[in-house]
PDB file of C-alpha atoms in Angstrom:
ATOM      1  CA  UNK A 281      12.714 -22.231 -16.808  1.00 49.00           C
ATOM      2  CA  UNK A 282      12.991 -18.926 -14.815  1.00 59.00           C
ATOM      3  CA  UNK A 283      11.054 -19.015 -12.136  1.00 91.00           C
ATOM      4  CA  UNK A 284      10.402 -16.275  -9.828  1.00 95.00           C
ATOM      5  CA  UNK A 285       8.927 -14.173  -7.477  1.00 96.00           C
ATOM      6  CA  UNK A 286       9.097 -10.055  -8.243  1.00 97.00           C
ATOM      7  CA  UNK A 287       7.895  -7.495  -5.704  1.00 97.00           C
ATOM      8  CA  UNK A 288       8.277  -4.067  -6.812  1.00 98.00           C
ATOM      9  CA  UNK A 289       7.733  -0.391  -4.696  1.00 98.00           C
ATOM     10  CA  UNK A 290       4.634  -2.439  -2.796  1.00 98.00           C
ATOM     11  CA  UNK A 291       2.599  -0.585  -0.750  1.00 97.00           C
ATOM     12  CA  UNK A 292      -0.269  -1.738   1.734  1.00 97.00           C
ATOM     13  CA  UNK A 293      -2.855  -0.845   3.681  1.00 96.00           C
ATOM     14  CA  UNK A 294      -5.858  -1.616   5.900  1.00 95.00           C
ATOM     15  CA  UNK A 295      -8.029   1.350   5.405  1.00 93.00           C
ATOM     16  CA  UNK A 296      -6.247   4.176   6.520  1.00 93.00           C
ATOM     17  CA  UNK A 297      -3.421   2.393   8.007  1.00 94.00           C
ATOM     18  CA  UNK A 298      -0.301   1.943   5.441  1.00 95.00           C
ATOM     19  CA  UNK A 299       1.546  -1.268   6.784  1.00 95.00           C
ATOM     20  CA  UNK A 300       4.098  -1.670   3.395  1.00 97.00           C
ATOM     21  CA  UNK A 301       5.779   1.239   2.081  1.00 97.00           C
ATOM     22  CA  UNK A 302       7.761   0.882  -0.990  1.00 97.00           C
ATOM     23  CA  UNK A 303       8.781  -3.111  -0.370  1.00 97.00           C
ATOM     24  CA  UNK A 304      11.008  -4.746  -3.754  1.00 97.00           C
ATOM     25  CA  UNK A 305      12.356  -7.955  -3.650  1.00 97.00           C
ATOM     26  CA  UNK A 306      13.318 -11.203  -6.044  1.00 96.00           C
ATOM     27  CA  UNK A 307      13.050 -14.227  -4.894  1.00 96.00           C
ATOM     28  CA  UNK A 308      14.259 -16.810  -7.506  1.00 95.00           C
ATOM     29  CA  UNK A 309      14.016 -20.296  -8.369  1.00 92.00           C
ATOM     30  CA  UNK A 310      15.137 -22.742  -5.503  1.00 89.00           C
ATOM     31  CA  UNK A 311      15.956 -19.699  -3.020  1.00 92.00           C
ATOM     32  CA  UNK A 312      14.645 -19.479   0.508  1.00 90.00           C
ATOM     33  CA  UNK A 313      13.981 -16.310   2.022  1.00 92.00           C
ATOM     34  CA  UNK A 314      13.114 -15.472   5.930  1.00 92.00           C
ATOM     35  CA  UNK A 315      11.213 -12.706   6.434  1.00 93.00           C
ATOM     36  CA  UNK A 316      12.240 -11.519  10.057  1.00 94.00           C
ATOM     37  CA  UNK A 317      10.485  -8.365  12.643  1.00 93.00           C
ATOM     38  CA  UNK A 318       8.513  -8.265  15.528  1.00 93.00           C
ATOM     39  CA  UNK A 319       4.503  -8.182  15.171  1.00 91.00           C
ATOM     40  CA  UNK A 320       2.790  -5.389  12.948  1.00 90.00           C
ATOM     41  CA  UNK A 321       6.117  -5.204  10.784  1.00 92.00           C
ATOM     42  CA  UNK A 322       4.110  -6.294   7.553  1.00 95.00           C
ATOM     43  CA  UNK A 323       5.333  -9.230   7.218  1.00 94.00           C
ATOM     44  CA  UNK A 324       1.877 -11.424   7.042  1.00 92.00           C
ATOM     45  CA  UNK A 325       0.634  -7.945   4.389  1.00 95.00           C
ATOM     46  CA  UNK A 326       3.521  -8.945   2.356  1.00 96.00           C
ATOM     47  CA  UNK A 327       2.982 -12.737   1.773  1.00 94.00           C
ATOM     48  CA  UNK A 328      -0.911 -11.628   1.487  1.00 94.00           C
ATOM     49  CA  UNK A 329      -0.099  -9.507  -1.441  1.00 96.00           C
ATOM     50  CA  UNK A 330       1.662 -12.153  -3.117  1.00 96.00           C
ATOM     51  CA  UNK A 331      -1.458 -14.704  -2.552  1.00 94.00           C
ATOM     52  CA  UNK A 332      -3.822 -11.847  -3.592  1.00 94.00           C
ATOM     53  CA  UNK A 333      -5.794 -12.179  -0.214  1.00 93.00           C
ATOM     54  CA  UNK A 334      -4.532  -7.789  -0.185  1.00 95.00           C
ATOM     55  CA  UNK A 335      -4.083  -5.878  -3.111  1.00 94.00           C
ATOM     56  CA  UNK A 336      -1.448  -3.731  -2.944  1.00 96.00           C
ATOM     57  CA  UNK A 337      -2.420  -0.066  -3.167  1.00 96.00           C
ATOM     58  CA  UNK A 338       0.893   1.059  -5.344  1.00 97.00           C
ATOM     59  CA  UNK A 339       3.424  -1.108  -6.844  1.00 97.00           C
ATOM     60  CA  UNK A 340       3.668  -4.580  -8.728  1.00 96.00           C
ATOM     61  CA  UNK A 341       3.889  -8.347  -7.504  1.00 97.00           C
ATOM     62  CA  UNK A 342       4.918 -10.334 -10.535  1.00 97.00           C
ATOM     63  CA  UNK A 343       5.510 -13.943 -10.639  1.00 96.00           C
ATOM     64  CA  UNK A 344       7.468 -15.349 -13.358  1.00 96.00           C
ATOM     65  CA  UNK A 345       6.739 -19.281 -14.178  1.00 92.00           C
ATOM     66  CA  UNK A 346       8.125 -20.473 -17.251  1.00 89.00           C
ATOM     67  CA  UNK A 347       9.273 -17.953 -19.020  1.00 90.00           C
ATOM     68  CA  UNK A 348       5.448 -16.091 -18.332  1.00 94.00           C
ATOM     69  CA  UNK A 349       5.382 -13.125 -16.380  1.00 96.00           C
ATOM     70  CA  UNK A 350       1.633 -13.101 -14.357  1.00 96.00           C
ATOM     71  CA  UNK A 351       0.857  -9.535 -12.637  1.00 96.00           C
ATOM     72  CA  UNK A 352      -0.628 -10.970  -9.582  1.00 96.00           C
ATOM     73  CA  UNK A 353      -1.997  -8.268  -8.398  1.00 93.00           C
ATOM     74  CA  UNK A 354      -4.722  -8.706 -11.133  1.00 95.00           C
ATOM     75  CA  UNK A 355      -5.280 -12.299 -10.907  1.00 95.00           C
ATOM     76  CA  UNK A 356      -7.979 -13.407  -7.628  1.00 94.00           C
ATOM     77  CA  UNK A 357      -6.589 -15.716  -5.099  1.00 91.00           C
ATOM     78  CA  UNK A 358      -7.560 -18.789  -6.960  1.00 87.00           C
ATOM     79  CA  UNK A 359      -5.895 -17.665 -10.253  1.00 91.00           C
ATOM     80  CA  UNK A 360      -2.835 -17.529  -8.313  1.00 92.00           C
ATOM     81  CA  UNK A 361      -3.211 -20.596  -6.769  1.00 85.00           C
ATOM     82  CA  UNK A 362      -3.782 -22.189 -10.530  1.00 85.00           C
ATOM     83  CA  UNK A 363      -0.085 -20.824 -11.046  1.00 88.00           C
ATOM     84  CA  UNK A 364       0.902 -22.829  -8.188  1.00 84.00           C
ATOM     85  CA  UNK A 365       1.531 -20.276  -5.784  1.00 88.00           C
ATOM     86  CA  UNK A 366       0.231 -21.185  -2.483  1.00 80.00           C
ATOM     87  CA  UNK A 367       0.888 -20.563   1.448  1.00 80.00           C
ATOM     88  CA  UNK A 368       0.238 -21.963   4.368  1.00 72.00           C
ATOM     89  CA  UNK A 369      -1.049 -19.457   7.441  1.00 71.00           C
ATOM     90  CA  UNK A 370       1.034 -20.556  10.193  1.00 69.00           C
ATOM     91  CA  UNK A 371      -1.066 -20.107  13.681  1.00 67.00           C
ATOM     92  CA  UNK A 372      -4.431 -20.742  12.195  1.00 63.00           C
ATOM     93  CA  UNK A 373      -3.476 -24.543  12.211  1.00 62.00           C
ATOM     94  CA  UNK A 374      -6.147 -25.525   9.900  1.00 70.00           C
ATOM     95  CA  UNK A 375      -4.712 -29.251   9.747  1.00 75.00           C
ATOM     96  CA  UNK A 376      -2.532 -29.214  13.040  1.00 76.00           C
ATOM     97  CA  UNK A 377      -1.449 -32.730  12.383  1.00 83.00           C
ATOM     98  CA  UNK A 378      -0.089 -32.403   9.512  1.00 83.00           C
ATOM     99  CA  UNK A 379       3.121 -31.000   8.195  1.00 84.00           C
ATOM    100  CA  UNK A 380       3.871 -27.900   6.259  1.00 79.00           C
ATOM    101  CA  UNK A 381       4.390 -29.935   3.042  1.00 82.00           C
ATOM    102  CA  UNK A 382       1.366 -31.837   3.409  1.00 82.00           C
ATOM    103  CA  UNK A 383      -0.379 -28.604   4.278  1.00 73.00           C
ATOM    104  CA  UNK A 384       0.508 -27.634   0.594  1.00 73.00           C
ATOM    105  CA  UNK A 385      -0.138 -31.085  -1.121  1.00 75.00           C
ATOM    106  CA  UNK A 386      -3.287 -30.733  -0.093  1.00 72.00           C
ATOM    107  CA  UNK A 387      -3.306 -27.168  -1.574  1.00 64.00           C
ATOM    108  CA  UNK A 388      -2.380 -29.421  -4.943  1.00 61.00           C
ATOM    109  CA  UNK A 389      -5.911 -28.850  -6.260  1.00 62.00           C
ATOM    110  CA  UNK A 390      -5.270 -26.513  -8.998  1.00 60.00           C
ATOM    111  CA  UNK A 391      -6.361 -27.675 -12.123  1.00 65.00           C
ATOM    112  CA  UNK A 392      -2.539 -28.933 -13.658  1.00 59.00           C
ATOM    113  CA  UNK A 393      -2.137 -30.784  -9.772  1.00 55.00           C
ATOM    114  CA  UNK A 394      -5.261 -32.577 -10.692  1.00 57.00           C
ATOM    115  CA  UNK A 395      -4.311 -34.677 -13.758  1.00 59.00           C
ATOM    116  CA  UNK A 396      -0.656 -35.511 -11.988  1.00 55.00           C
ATOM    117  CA  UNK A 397      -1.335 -36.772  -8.174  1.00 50.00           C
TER     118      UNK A 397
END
């Protein structure tokens, strides 16, 4: 199993503003990765992409999940969360009293989560 997150050349914008210009990563199975800048860096833009809550106007985010490549840029938000891709908006505190991991267990809706909790 190979899992991974792929972000290649991404661009994004809002309108006329471009926020990501030319962004590639990996991010593999079992890493952690900080994404660090001060506000309006593109840092939110970047994890939106991956979500599919912004389609990126150039470029490719790919997620690799058992041996599949998925072009998420193609796939709505809800297809990616069936892939098991999920995040948690940090500031919007939609469940303040929980934690971050029981943020995303209760993101555990997708179809495969179902049959398991």
């Amino acid at each position: 199993m190979a899992n991974k997150i792929i972000l290649k050349e991404i661009n994004a914008a809002y309108g006329a503003v471009q926020v990501l210009h030319g962004i590639s990563m990996e991010v593999g199975n079992g890493e952690t990765v900080a994404l660090l800048g001060t506000n309006g860096n593109g840092k939110s833009t970047l994890i939106k992409c991956v979500a599919g809550l912004v389609k990126p106007t150039a470029g490719q985010a790919l997620a690799v999940i058992d041996d599949v490549t998925h072009d998420l840029g193609k796939l709505s938000p809800e297809e990616i969360v069936n892939l098991g891709i999920a995040m948690v908006p940090e500031g919007r505190r939609l469940f303040p009293l929980l934690t971050v991991e029981e943020n995303l267990l209760l993101g555990a809706s997708r179809p495969f989560a179902r049959n398991h909790v």
